[in-house]
Each structure stands twice: as structure tokens, then as C-alpha cells.
PDB file of C-alpha atoms in Angstrom:
ATOM      1  CA  UNK A   1     144.412  29.966  32.246  1.00 51.00           C
ATOM      2  CA  UNK A   2     144.001  29.195  35.939  1.00 53.00           C
ATOM      3  CA  UNK A   3     145.752  32.456  36.742  1.00 54.00           C
ATOM      4  CA  UNK A   4     143.283  34.481  34.628  1.00 55.00           C
ATOM      5  CA  UNK A   5     140.359  32.772  36.331  1.00 60.00           C
ATOM      6  CA  UNK A   6     141.757  33.711  39.749  1.00 60.00           C
ATOM      7  CA  UNK A   7     142.143  37.353  38.715  1.00 53.00           C
ATOM      8  CA  UNK A   8     138.606  37.413  37.400  1.00 57.00           C
ATOM      9  CA  UNK A   9     137.289  35.933  40.630  1.00 62.00           C
ATOM     10  CA  UNK A  10     139.136  38.586  42.651  1.00 65.00           C
ATOM     11  CA  UNK A  11     137.623  41.354  40.494  1.00 59.00           C
ATOM     12  CA  UNK A  12     134.145  39.858  40.895  1.00 56.00           C
ATOM     13  CA  UNK A  13     134.606  39.776  44.685  1.00 57.00           C
ATOM     14  CA  UNK A  14     135.830  43.407  44.735  1.00 66.00           C
ATOM     15  CA  UNK A  15     132.919  44.489  42.516  1.00 62.00           C
ATOM     16  CA  UNK A  16     130.477  42.660  44.771  1.00 62.00           C
ATOM     17  CA  UNK A  17     131.942  44.381  47.831  1.00 68.00           C
ATOM     18  CA  UNK A  18     131.599  47.753  46.107  1.00 62.00           C
ATOM     19  CA  UNK A  19     127.998  47.028  45.216  1.00 68.00           C
ATOM     20  CA  UNK A  20     127.188  46.012  48.778  1.00 58.00           C
ATOM     21  CA  UNK A  21     128.952  49.110  50.118  1.00 62.00           C
ATOM     22  CA  UNK A  22     127.128  51.431  47.716  1.00 62.00           C
ATOM     23  CA  UNK A  23     123.751  49.907  48.576  1.00 55.00           C
ATOM     24  CA  UNK A  24     124.525  50.227  52.284  1.00 59.00           C
ATOM     25  CA  UNK A  25     125.502  53.872  51.897  1.00 60.00           C
ATOM     26  CA  UNK A  26     122.297  54.669  50.005  1.00 59.00           C
ATOM     27  CA  UNK A  27     120.144  52.960  52.644  1.00 49.00           C
ATOM     28  CA  UNK A  28     121.991  54.717  55.469  1.00 57.00           C
ATOM     29  CA  UNK A  29     121.623  58.075  53.774  1.00 58.00           C
ATOM     30  CA  UNK A  30     117.880  57.629  53.276  1.00 56.00           C
ATOM     31  CA  UNK A  31     117.392  56.621  56.895  1.00 54.00           C
ATOM     32  CA  UNK A  32     119.436  59.604  58.108  1.00 56.00           C
ATOM     33  CA  UNK A  33     117.339  62.044  56.039  1.00 55.00           C
ATOM     34  CA  UNK A  34     114.153  60.964  57.797  1.00 52.00           C
ATOM     35  CA  UNK A  35     115.681  61.306  61.286  1.00 48.00           C
ATOM     36  CA  UNK A  36     114.954  64.552  63.306  1.00 46.00           C
ATOM     37  CA  UNK A  37     118.055  66.507  64.302  1.00 45.00           C
ATOM     38  CA  UNK A  38     119.256  65.947  67.851  1.00 47.00           C
ATOM     39  CA  UNK A  39     119.157  69.741  68.537  1.00 41.00           C
ATOM     40  CA  UNK A  40     116.704  71.429  66.166  1.00 41.00           C
ATOM     41  CA  UNK A  41     117.141  74.832  67.863  1.00 40.00           C
ATOM     42  CA  UNK A  42     120.763  74.906  66.866  1.00 39.00           C
ATOM     43  CA  UNK A  43     119.929  74.848  63.158  1.00 40.00           C
ATOM     44  CA  UNK A  44     119.047  78.155  61.526  1.00 41.00           C
ATOM     45  CA  UNK A  45     117.139  78.488  58.301  1.00 43.00           C
ATOM     46  CA  UNK A  46     118.714  81.523  56.638  1.00 40.00           C
ATOM     47  CA  UNK A  47     115.501  82.163  54.703  1.00 40.00           C
ATOM     48  CA  UNK A  48     113.320  82.083  57.830  1.00 41.00           C
ATOM     49  CA  UNK A  49     112.775  85.401  59.633  1.00 41.00           C
ATOM     50  CA  UNK A  50     114.528  85.701  62.982  1.00 44.00           C
ATOM     51  CA  UNK A  51     111.727  85.576  65.559  1.00 42.00           C
ATOM     52  CA  UNK A  52     113.931  87.268  68.163  1.00 43.00           C
ATOM     53  CA  UNK A  53     114.358  90.240  65.869  1.00 42.00           C
ATOM     54  CA  UNK A  54     110.585  90.631  65.529  1.00 41.00           C
ATOM     55  CA  UNK A  55     109.860  90.076  69.229  1.00 43.00           C
ATOM     56  CA  UNK A  56     109.392  93.311  71.211  1.00 43.00           C
ATOM     57  CA  UNK A  57     112.145  94.083  73.661  1.00 47.00           C
ATOM     58  CA  UNK A  58     110.738  93.681  77.169  1.00 45.00           C
ATOM     59  CA  UNK A  59     112.847  96.620  78.324  1.00 46.00           C
ATOM     60  CA  UNK A  60     111.384  98.870  75.670  1.00 45.00           C
ATOM     61  CA  UNK A  61     108.013 100.647  75.989  1.00 47.00           C
ATOM     62  CA  UNK A  62     105.745  99.075  73.382  1.00 44.00           C
ATOM     63  CA  UNK A  63     103.135 101.787  73.815  1.00 48.00           C
ATOM     64  CA  UNK A  64     100.386  99.389  74.864  1.00 52.00           C
ATOM     65  CA  UNK A  65     100.518 100.443  78.531  1.00 57.00           C
ATOM     66  CA  UNK A  66     101.822 103.980  78.110  1.00 64.00           C
ATOM     67  CA  UNK A  67      99.935 107.115  79.127  1.00 65.00           C
ATOM     68  CA  UNK A  68      97.960 108.798  76.348  1.00 62.00           C
ATOM     69  CA  UNK A  69      99.904 111.643  74.776  1.00 68.00           C
ATOM     70  CA  UNK A  70      99.427 115.035  76.403  1.00 70.00           C
ATOM     71  CA  UNK A  71      97.553 117.314  74.056  1.00 71.00           C
ATOM     72  CA  UNK A  72      99.231 120.688  73.883  1.00 83.00           C
ATOM     73  CA  UNK A  73      96.766 123.444  74.685  1.00 87.00           C
ATOM     74  CA  UNK A  74      96.582 126.490  72.465  1.00 92.00           C
ATOM     75  CA  UNK A  75      96.643 129.621  74.617  1.00 92.00           C
ATOM     76  CA  UNK A  76      95.944 133.172  73.560  1.00 95.00           C
ATOM     77  CA  UNK A  77      96.413 136.032  76.002  1.00 96.00           C
ATOM     78  CA  UNK A  78      93.439 138.373  76.177  1.00 96.00           C
ATOM     79  CA  UNK A  79      92.900 141.681  77.952  1.00 96.00           C
ATOM     80  CA  UNK A  80      92.126 141.338  81.656  1.00 96.00           C
ATOM     81  CA  UNK A  81      89.340 143.883  81.064  1.00 95.00           C
ATOM     82  CA  UNK A  82      87.769 141.832  78.279  1.00 95.00           C
ATOM     83  CA  UNK A  83      84.022 141.393  78.742  1.00 96.00           C
ATOM     84  CA  UNK A  84      84.203 137.625  79.060  1.00 95.00           C
ATOM     85  CA  UNK A  85      86.873 137.934  81.780  1.00 97.00           C
ATOM     86  CA  UNK A  86      84.946 140.605  83.686  1.00 96.00           C
ATOM     87  CA  UNK A  87      81.807 138.437  83.605  1.00 96.00           C
ATOM     88  CA  UNK A  88      83.722 135.545  85.162  1.00 97.00           C
ATOM     89  CA  UNK A  89      85.347 137.755  87.806  1.00 96.00           C
ATOM     90  CA  UNK A  90      81.988 139.248  88.716  1.00 95.00           C
ATOM     91  CA  UNK A  91      80.331 135.843  88.979  1.00 94.00           C
ATOM     92  CA  UNK A  92      83.149 134.228  90.949  1.00 94.00           C
ATOM     93  CA  UNK A  93      83.879 137.076  93.361  1.00 91.00           C
ATOM     94  CA  UNK A  94      84.883 134.663  96.114  1.00 90.00           C
ATOM     95  CA  UNK A  95      84.814 135.759  99.727  1.00 84.00           C
ATOM     96  CA  UNK A  96      87.822 135.087 101.954  1.00 83.00           C
ATOM     97  CA  UNK A  97      86.283 131.969 103.482  1.00 83.00           C
ATOM     98  CA  UNK A  98      85.835 130.398 100.062  1.00 89.00           C
ATOM     99  CA  UNK A  99      89.301 131.571  99.007  1.00 92.00           C
ATOM    100  CA  UNK A 100      90.842 130.043 102.102  1.00 90.00           C
ATOM    101  CA  UNK A 101      89.329 126.660 101.246  1.00 91.00           C
ATOM    102  CA  UNK A 102      90.869 126.855  97.767  1.00 95.00           C
ATOM    103  CA  UNK A 103      94.310 127.858  99.029  1.00 95.00           C
ATOM    104  CA  UNK A 104      94.206 125.214 101.749  1.00 94.00           C
ATOM    105  CA  UNK A 105      93.743 122.530  99.078  1.00 95.00           C
ATOM    106  CA  UNK A 106      96.452 124.222  97.015  1.00 94.00           C
ATOM    107  CA  UNK A 107      95.788 122.587  93.646  1.00 96.00           C
ATOM    108  CA  UNK A 108      93.049 120.688  91.841  1.00 97.00           C
ATOM    109  CA  UNK A 109      91.687 120.036  88.371  1.00 96.00           C
ATOM    110  CA  UNK A 110      88.192 119.098  87.223  1.00 92.00           C
ATOM    111  CA  UNK A 111      88.991 115.372  87.553  1.00 92.00           C
ATOM    112  CA  UNK A 112      90.160 115.527  91.176  1.00 94.00           C
ATOM    113  CA  UNK A 113      88.188 118.215  93.011  1.00 97.00           C
ATOM    114  CA  UNK A 114      88.013 117.042  96.656  1.00 96.00           C
ATOM    115  CA  UNK A 115      84.474 116.283  97.762  1.00 97.00           C
ATOM    116  CA  UNK A 116      84.873 118.271 100.981  1.00 95.00           C
ATOM    117  CA  UNK A 117      86.017 121.327  98.993  1.00 96.00           C
ATOM    118  CA  UNK A 118      82.818 121.269  96.937  1.00 97.00           C
ATOM    119  CA  UNK A 119      80.675 121.054 100.088  1.00 95.00           C
ATOM    120  CA  UNK A 120      82.708 123.623 102.047  1.00 93.00           C
ATOM    121  CA  UNK A 121      82.536 126.141  99.218  1.00 92.00           C
ATOM    122  CA  UNK A 122      78.774 125.884  98.883  1.00 92.00           C
ATOM    123  CA  UNK A 123      78.249 125.954 102.655  1.00 89.00           C
ATOM    124  CA  UNK A 124      80.415 129.070 103.001  1.00 85.00           C
ATOM    125  CA  UNK A 125      78.171 130.932 100.577  1.00 84.00           C
ATOM    126  CA  UNK A 126      75.043 129.719 102.328  1.00 83.00           C
ATOM    127  CA  UNK A 127      76.341 130.804 105.738  1.00 76.00           C
ATOM    128  CA  UNK A 128      77.383 134.292 104.602  1.00 67.00           C
ATOM    129  CA  UNK A 129      74.367 135.313 102.530  1.00 63.00           C
ATOM    130  CA  UNK A 130      71.650 134.122 104.919  1.00 59.00           C
ATOM    131  CA  UNK A 131      70.532 131.223 102.724  1.00 65.00           C
ATOM    132  CA  UNK A 132      70.431 128.992 105.777  1.00 71.00           C
ATOM    133  CA  UNK A 133      68.419 129.422 108.941  1.00 78.00           C
ATOM    134  CA  UNK A 134      69.189 129.734 112.627  1.00 79.00           C
ATOM    135  CA  UNK A 135      67.388 127.272 114.849  1.00 81.00           C
ATOM    136  CA  UNK A 136      67.000 128.135 118.549  1.00 79.00           C
ATOM    137  CA  UNK A 137      67.585 124.981 120.580  1.00 77.00           C
ATOM    138  CA  UNK A 138      66.964 126.746 123.886  1.00 76.00           C
ATOM    139  CA  UNK A 139      69.306 127.680 126.745  1.00 73.00           C
ATOM    140  CA  UNK A 140      71.165 130.036 124.412  1.00 70.00           C
ATOM    141  CA  UNK A 141      72.122 127.278 121.998  1.00 77.00           C
ATOM    142  CA  UNK A 142      71.655 127.790 118.275  1.00 82.00           C
ATOM    143  CA  UNK A 143      72.188 125.597 115.237  1.00 86.00           C
ATOM    144  CA  UNK A 144      72.736 126.835 111.698  1.00 87.00           C
ATOM    145  CA  UNK A 145      70.971 124.678 109.081  1.00 90.00           C
ATOM    146  CA  UNK A 146      71.209 124.547 105.291  1.00 91.00           C
ATOM    147  CA  UNK A 147      69.006 122.325 103.147  1.00 93.00           C
ATOM    148  CA  UNK A 148      70.399 119.956 100.564  1.00 94.00           C
ATOM    149  CA  UNK A 149      68.494 121.874  97.881  1.00 93.00           C
ATOM    150  CA  UNK A 150      70.200 125.146  98.845  1.00 92.00           C
ATOM    151  CA  UNK A 151      73.649 123.564  98.903  1.00 94.00           C
ATOM    152  CA  UNK A 152      73.088 121.936  95.522  1.00 96.00           C
ATOM    153  CA  UNK A 153      72.152 125.312  94.045  1.00 94.00           C
ATOM    154  CA  UNK A 154      75.498 126.828  95.075  1.00 94.00           C
ATOM    155  CA  UNK A 155      77.398 123.770  93.881  1.00 96.00           C
ATOM    156  CA  UNK A 156      75.726 124.072  90.486  1.00 97.00           C
ATOM    157  CA  UNK A 157      76.426 127.822  90.293  1.00 95.00           C
ATOM    158  CA  UNK A 158      80.123 127.399  91.063  1.00 96.00           C
ATOM    159  CA  UNK A 159      81.159 123.997  89.675  1.00 97.00           C
ATOM    160  CA  UNK A 160      78.419 123.245  87.137  1.00 97.00           C
ATOM    161  CA  UNK A 161      77.951 119.543  86.466  1.00 96.00           C
ATOM    162  CA  UNK A 162      80.339 117.912  88.907  1.00 96.00           C
ATOM    163  CA  UNK A 163      80.308 114.604  90.761  1.00 95.00           C
ATOM    164  CA  UNK A 164      80.039 114.818  94.546  1.00 97.00           C
ATOM    165  CA  UNK A 165      78.565 113.001  97.530  1.00 96.00           C
ATOM    166  CA  UNK A 166      76.442 114.438 100.324  1.00 97.00           C
ATOM    167  CA  UNK A 167      78.201 113.812 103.634  1.00 96.00           C
ATOM    168  CA  UNK A 168      79.363 115.448 106.861  1.00 96.00           C
ATOM    169  CA  UNK A 169      82.578 117.507 106.703  1.00 94.00           C
ATOM    170  CA  UNK A 170      84.908 119.725 108.705  1.00 91.00           C
ATOM    171  CA  UNK A 171      85.157 123.451 108.112  1.00 85.00           C
ATOM    172  CA  UNK A 172      88.286 125.138 106.767  1.00 80.00           C
ATOM    173  CA  UNK A 173      90.843 127.087 108.774  1.00 74.00           C
ATOM    174  CA  UNK A 174      89.525 130.580 107.914  1.00 68.00           C
ATOM    175  CA  UNK A 175      85.778 130.816 108.451  1.00 62.00           C
ATOM    176  CA  UNK A 176      82.855 132.782 109.757  1.00 58.00           C
ATOM    177  CA  UNK A 177      83.493 132.791 113.508  1.00 59.00           C
ATOM    178  CA  UNK A 178      79.817 132.217 114.348  1.00 66.00           C
ATOM    179  CA  UNK A 179      79.803 128.770 112.687  1.00 72.00           C
ATOM    180  CA  UNK A 180      81.533 126.324 114.991  1.00 73.00           C
ATOM    181  CA  UNK A 181      81.755 123.195 112.876  1.00 73.00           C
ATOM    182  CA  UNK A 182      81.951 120.374 112.089  1.00 89.00           C
ATOM    183  CA  UNK A 183      79.035 120.318 109.677  1.00 93.00           C
ATOM    184  CA  UNK A 184      76.783 117.290 110.080  1.00 95.00           C
ATOM    185  CA  UNK A 185      74.661 115.889 107.256  1.00 96.00           C
ATOM    186  CA  UNK A 186      71.462 114.075 108.213  1.00 94.00           C
ATOM    187  CA  UNK A 187      68.023 113.670 106.626  1.00 92.00           C
ATOM    188  CA  UNK A 188      68.787 116.129 103.838  1.00 93.00           C
ATOM    189  CA  UNK A 189      69.970 118.890 106.206  1.00 94.00           C
ATOM    190  CA  UNK A 190      73.467 120.263 106.848  1.00 94.00           C
ATOM    191  CA  UNK A 191      73.812 121.691 110.361  1.00 91.00           C
ATOM    192  CA  UNK A 192      76.448 123.163 112.653  1.00 89.00           C
ATOM    193  CA  UNK A 193      76.490 124.671 116.127  1.00 86.00           C
ATOM    194  CA  UNK A 194      76.697 128.456 116.314  1.00 79.00           C
ATOM    195  CA  UNK A 195      78.215 131.000 118.663  1.00 71.00           C
ATOM    196  CA  UNK A 196      77.707 134.758 118.734  1.00 61.00           C
ATOM    197  CA  UNK A 197      80.816 136.833 119.309  1.00 54.00           C
ATOM    198  CA  UNK A 198      81.115 140.541 119.897  1.00 50.00           C
ATOM    199  CA  UNK A 199      83.790 142.808 118.506  1.00 49.00           C
ATOM    200  CA  UNK A 200      84.790 143.171 114.882  1.00 49.00           C
ATOM    201  CA  UNK A 201      85.635 140.823 112.023  1.00 54.00           C
ATOM    202  CA  UNK A 202      88.325 141.232 109.376  1.00 61.00           C
ATOM    203  CA  UNK A 203      87.515 137.960 107.648  1.00 67.00           C
ATOM    204  CA  UNK A 204      86.617 139.730 104.397  1.00 71.00           C
ATOM    205  CA  UNK A 205      90.185 141.082 104.191  1.00 81.00           C
ATOM    206  CA  UNK A 206      92.003 137.888 105.191  1.00 88.00           C
ATOM    207  CA  UNK A 207      92.964 137.051 101.602  1.00 93.00           C
ATOM    208  CA  UNK A 208      93.339 139.675  98.884  1.00 94.00           C
ATOM    209  CA  UNK A 209      93.691 138.823  95.188  1.00 96.00           C
ATOM    210  CA  UNK A 210      94.604 141.082  92.267  1.00 97.00           C
ATOM    211  CA  UNK A 211      93.827 139.611  88.805  1.00 97.00           C
ATOM    212  CA  UNK A 212      96.450 140.640  86.260  1.00 97.00           C
ATOM    213  CA  UNK A 213      96.383 138.294  83.257  1.00 97.00           C
ATOM    214  CA  UNK A 214      93.903 136.156  81.279  1.00 98.00           C
ATOM    215  CA  UNK A 215      94.235 133.458  78.632  1.00 97.00           C
ATOM    216  CA  UNK A 216      91.795 131.969  76.164  1.00 96.00           C
ATOM    217  CA  UNK A 217      92.499 128.223  75.943  1.00 97.00           C
ATOM    218  CA  UNK A 218      91.640 126.136  72.867  1.00 95.00           C
ATOM    219  CA  UNK A 219      89.554 128.895  71.295  1.00 91.00           C
ATOM    220  CA  UNK A 220      87.421 129.469  74.383  1.00 92.00           C
ATOM    221  CA  UNK A 221      87.092 125.920  75.698  1.00 96.00           C
ATOM    222  CA  UNK A 222      88.695 127.204  78.900  1.00 97.00           C
ATOM    223  CA  UNK A 223      89.788 130.523  80.359  1.00 98.00           C
ATOM    224  CA  UNK A 224      92.765 130.915  82.692  1.00 98.00           C
ATOM    225  CA  UNK A 225      92.874 133.905  85.024  1.00 98.00           C
ATOM    226  CA  UNK A 226      96.097 134.778  86.859  1.00 98.00           C
ATOM    227  CA  UNK A 227      96.016 136.511  90.259  1.00 98.00           C
ATOM    228  CA  UNK A 228      98.533 137.879  92.752  1.00 98.00           C
ATOM    229  CA  UNK A 229      97.626 136.882  96.314  1.00 97.00           C
ATOM    230  CA  UNK A 230      98.517 138.000  99.845  1.00 97.00           C
ATOM    231  CA  UNK A 231      97.360 136.730 103.243  1.00 95.00           C
ATOM    232  CA  UNK A 232      96.657 139.503 105.749  1.00 93.00           C
ATOM    233  CA  UNK A 233      97.126 139.417 109.500  1.00 92.00           C
ATOM    234  CA  UNK A 234      95.555 142.116 111.700  1.00 89.00           C
ATOM    235  CA  UNK A 235      97.047 143.183 115.027  1.00 89.00           C
ATOM    236  CA  UNK A 236      95.821 145.946 117.293  1.00 88.00           C
ATOM    237  CA  UNK A 237      98.678 148.123 118.512  1.00 90.00           C
ATOM    238  CA  UNK A 238      97.530 149.674 121.795  1.00 90.00           C
ATOM    239  CA  UNK A 239     100.410 152.151 121.903  1.00 91.00           C
ATOM    240  CA  UNK A 240      99.449 153.592 118.535  1.00 90.00           C
ATOM    241  CA  UNK A 241      95.742 152.908 118.915  1.00 91.00           C
ATOM    242  CA  UNK A 242      95.796 151.528 115.391  1.00 91.00           C
ATOM    243  CA  UNK A 243      95.572 148.235 113.585  1.00 91.00           C
ATOM    244  CA  UNK A 244      98.746 146.934 112.004  1.00 93.00           C
ATOM    245  CA  UNK A 245      97.902 145.027 108.819  1.00 94.00           C
ATOM    246  CA  UNK A 246     100.728 142.804 107.594  1.00 95.00           C
ATOM    247  CA  UNK A 247     100.587 141.196 104.146  1.00 96.00           C
ATOM    248  CA  UNK A 248     102.234 137.785 103.840  1.00 97.00           C
ATOM    249  CA  UNK A 249     103.093 135.674 100.822  1.00 97.00           C
ATOM    250  CA  UNK A 250     102.081 132.341 102.344  1.00 96.00           C
ATOM    251  CA  UNK A 251      99.997 130.788 105.078  1.00 94.00           C
ATOM    252  CA  UNK A 252     100.814 127.498 106.842  1.00 93.00           C
ATOM    253  CA  UNK A 253      97.401 125.873 107.237  1.00 91.00           C
ATOM    254  CA  UNK A 254      98.762 122.990 109.300  1.00 90.00           C
ATOM    255  CA  UNK A 255     100.283 125.229 111.958  1.00 90.00           C
ATOM    256  CA  UNK A 256      98.081 128.329 111.605  1.00 89.00           C
ATOM    257  CA  UNK A 257     101.055 130.556 110.797  1.00 92.00           C
ATOM    258  CA  UNK A 258     101.594 133.431 108.405  1.00 94.00           C
ATOM    259  CA  UNK A 259     104.853 133.154 106.464  1.00 96.00           C
ATOM    260  CA  UNK A 260     107.090 135.457 104.420  1.00 97.00           C
ATOM    261  CA  UNK A 261     105.925 138.973 105.249  1.00 97.00           C
ATOM    262  CA  UNK A 262     106.015 141.457 102.366  1.00 97.00           C
ATOM    263  CA  UNK A 263     104.749 144.797 103.694  1.00 97.00           C
ATOM    264  CA  UNK A 264     102.566 146.327 106.389  1.00 96.00           C
ATOM    265  CA  UNK A 265     100.344 149.366 106.800  1.00 95.00           C
ATOM    266  CA  UNK A 266      98.240 150.842 109.611  1.00 94.00           C
ATOM    267  CA  UNK A 267      94.484 151.327 109.761  1.00 90.00           C
ATOM    268  CA  UNK A 268      92.185 153.126 112.160  1.00 84.00           C
ATOM    269  CA  UNK A 269      89.512 150.441 112.374  1.00 78.00           C
ATOM    270  CA  UNK A 270      88.510 147.064 110.907  1.00 73.00           C
ATOM    271  CA  UNK A 271      88.138 148.577 107.433  1.00 82.00           C
ATOM    272  CA  UNK A 272      91.013 148.057 105.032  1.00 87.00           C
ATOM    273  CA  UNK A 273      92.505 151.361 103.774  1.00 91.00           C
ATOM    274  CA  UNK A 274      92.372 150.169 100.184  1.00 92.00           C
ATOM    275  CA  UNK A 275      94.187 153.054  98.459  1.00 93.00           C
ATOM    276  CA  UNK A 276      97.245 152.741 100.682  1.00 95.00           C
ATOM    277  CA  UNK A 277      97.095 148.953 100.640  1.00 95.00           C
ATOM    278  CA  UNK A 278      96.975 148.850  96.833  1.00 95.00           C
ATOM    279  CA  UNK A 279      99.924 151.242  96.584  1.00 96.00           C
ATOM    280  CA  UNK A 280     102.104 148.931  98.690  1.00 96.00           C
ATOM    281  CA  UNK A 281     100.729 145.920  96.839  1.00 97.00           C
ATOM    282  CA  UNK A 282     101.788 147.377  93.499  1.00 96.00           C
ATOM    283  CA  UNK A 283     105.208 148.415  94.816  1.00 96.00           C
ATOM    284  CA  UNK A 284     105.901 144.795  95.846  1.00 97.00           C
ATOM    285  CA  UNK A 285     104.290 143.157  92.834  1.00 96.00           C
ATOM    286  CA  UNK A 286     107.282 141.042  91.802  1.00 96.00           C
ATOM    287  CA  UNK A 287     107.599 139.542  95.287  1.00 97.00           C
ATOM    288  CA  UNK A 288     103.996 138.353  95.493  1.00 98.00           C
ATOM    289  CA  UNK A 289     103.055 134.790  94.515  1.00 98.00           C
ATOM    290  CA  UNK A 290     100.854 134.134  91.485  1.00 98.00           C
ATOM    291  CA  UNK A 291      98.045 131.587  91.144  1.00 98.00           C
ATOM    292  CA  UNK A 292      95.961 130.382  88.203  1.00 98.00           C
ATOM    293  CA  UNK A 293      92.208 129.784  88.132  1.00 98.00           C
ATOM    294  CA  UNK A 294      90.790 127.706  85.301  1.00 98.00           C
ATOM    295  CA  UNK A 295      87.174 128.067  84.218  1.00 98.00           C
ATOM    296  CA  UNK A 296      85.786 125.582  81.709  1.00 98.00           C
ATOM    297  CA  UNK A 297      82.814 126.008  79.407  1.00 97.00           C
ATOM    298  CA  UNK A 298      80.163 123.342  79.878  1.00 97.00           C
ATOM    299  CA  UNK A 299      77.266 122.199  77.687  1.00 96.00           C
ATOM    300  CA  UNK A 300      75.052 125.130  78.710  1.00 96.00           C
ATOM    301  CA  UNK A 301      77.634 127.580  77.330  1.00 95.00           C
ATOM    302  CA  UNK A 302      78.578 128.953  80.755  1.00 97.00           C
ATOM    303  CA  UNK A 303      81.965 128.842  82.466  1.00 98.00           C
ATOM    304  CA  UNK A 304      82.484 127.039  85.784  1.00 98.00           C
ATOM    305  CA  UNK A 305      85.414 126.640  88.145  1.00 98.00           C
ATOM    306  CA  UNK A 306      87.440 123.582  87.087  1.00 97.00           C
ATOM    307  CA  UNK A 307      90.981 124.140  88.293  1.00 97.00           C
ATOM    308  CA  UNK A 308      93.313 126.033  90.607  1.00 98.00           C
ATOM    309  CA  UNK A 309      97.090 125.953  91.154  1.00 97.00           C
ATOM    310  CA  UNK A 310     100.140 128.008  91.944  1.00 97.00           C
ATOM    311  CA  UNK A 311     101.677 129.556  88.836  1.00 95.00           C
TER     312      UNK A 311
END
């Protein structure tokens, strides 16, 4: 009997230990569930989207700071003798001084036309068609003056509605020899010293263009006109008693040098022998550089110069 009681006591003790152990485990487990993980970033919820996958790659272009897409222009070639082309060529029959300013700049579009180019172009027209006036300062000194109103008229005729600032400026490399430059702007008047030279002038033949192609852009929004261009140098040959006229493909405006001669002819005076010149021009057509003028239609329905570049 005593032996059975001892066994029963041992079982009761073991059962009590088990109960205590079970209770302790349950309490420990509850406490552990409420505790934050030591390294929460190391645990991954498989059902939670991966934020790194959705985050833009810093090395990739997200498009937020990219340039707007370039809109492809629709171009349709039209006859160089088309009425709309002839009207533009007649209106913008630039003299060599104006042409030289364009070629000196080399390239521009309507959004980046240099301010000095706008002023030079208008002033060149005013100086060559007597829109300005000569002012006698005495002692043989003269000043050529052009009013702001006159300059603005030429700017409007050539460039249409364009942003510019009235200011003093230097003249281009090819110019009317009587206008000395620089051109000073003061009290609404543009003025420059003048000199009167004897002899002859071949300025009107300094740059020769031959239009050969035209394009209608975006159903008439713009018109591109392609030209072949040569720069002409005149030299009097005493032995032959003739002028040697050499046509060049380029002109170095920084160093005042003609470059890349193409052909030459002779003339008797300061008048260009056009028939002979054109024959040589046509025979060397493929060697001569091409340039593109762009004229854009503005709100008034007229076309104005808006771009120029080498083809």
C-alpha cells in the first residue's frame, strides 16, 4: 500500500511539472508574439509588393526631364517656279550685304535669331535704298542716320513679328564701303560715320545664289528654299587689262579669306558677265555648296524669314 502511494505521489509531481511547463510555454509564446522583430527589414511578406521593383531606376530616363519629342515635319517638294515660291524670292531678293550677314552667322532658327543680325539686316536695306539721311557735320565729315521707325519697318518686312532690342552694333564683314561703322544707337536714331570713295564697287556681285529646289512644309506652314552659293573675288589684271572674277565655295569671315576656288572668268569692267558666269556655275553645280532658307507663315498670312543653314 505504501508503495502504491509513493508511485501516485511521483505521478502527481510529474503531472504538476508538466502543467507548470505547459503554462510557462504558453505565456512565453504570447509574450514573444507581441515583441517586434529585431530586424524587421530582413522579413519579407510574400504577399506585399516589392517596393524596389516599383521604384524607378535612377539610371533610367523616367521621361519627366526628357526633351519633348521631335515632331517629324511633312515635306512636299514643289516646283521652284511655283507662284508662291516666286513671290517669296521676289520679296526677299537680298543684296550681297544682307547675304553676307546671313552667311557670317551661318545658321539660325526663329527661336535664336541673333539680335545684331536683325539690326544689321534692316540697316543694310536702309543704307542702300536711301531710307536714311546724310548729315553734314562740317569739315568734310558726314554721318549717316536712320530713324528707329525706319529700321522697325524693315525688320517687320523681313522677320515679321520677332523679338529684338534696340542697341548699338558692329557692321558685318561685307558692306557698303561708304558706311564706316560701328552703328551707334541714341535717342531713337541709328548713326554711323561715312566716307566717300572713288572708283568702282563690286559689292552687288560679292555673293551669288541660284535657287534650285523648294519644299512645302506641314501643308504650307513653312516653305524651304534651297540655293547654291558662291563667294566672288575680283582682281584687276593689269597685263590683260581685265578683271579676273574667281568664284569660291567658302569665305573665312574671321580671317577675311576666300577658300576653295571653283572657277574663274574674266570681265571688262565692274559688271558681271552673267551669261558666261552662269555657264561656269552650271558646269560646276555638284561642287557648289547648298544652303536652306526657311520662311514661316505668320498670323497675317504672309511668309517671313525664320531660318537659315547649310544643307
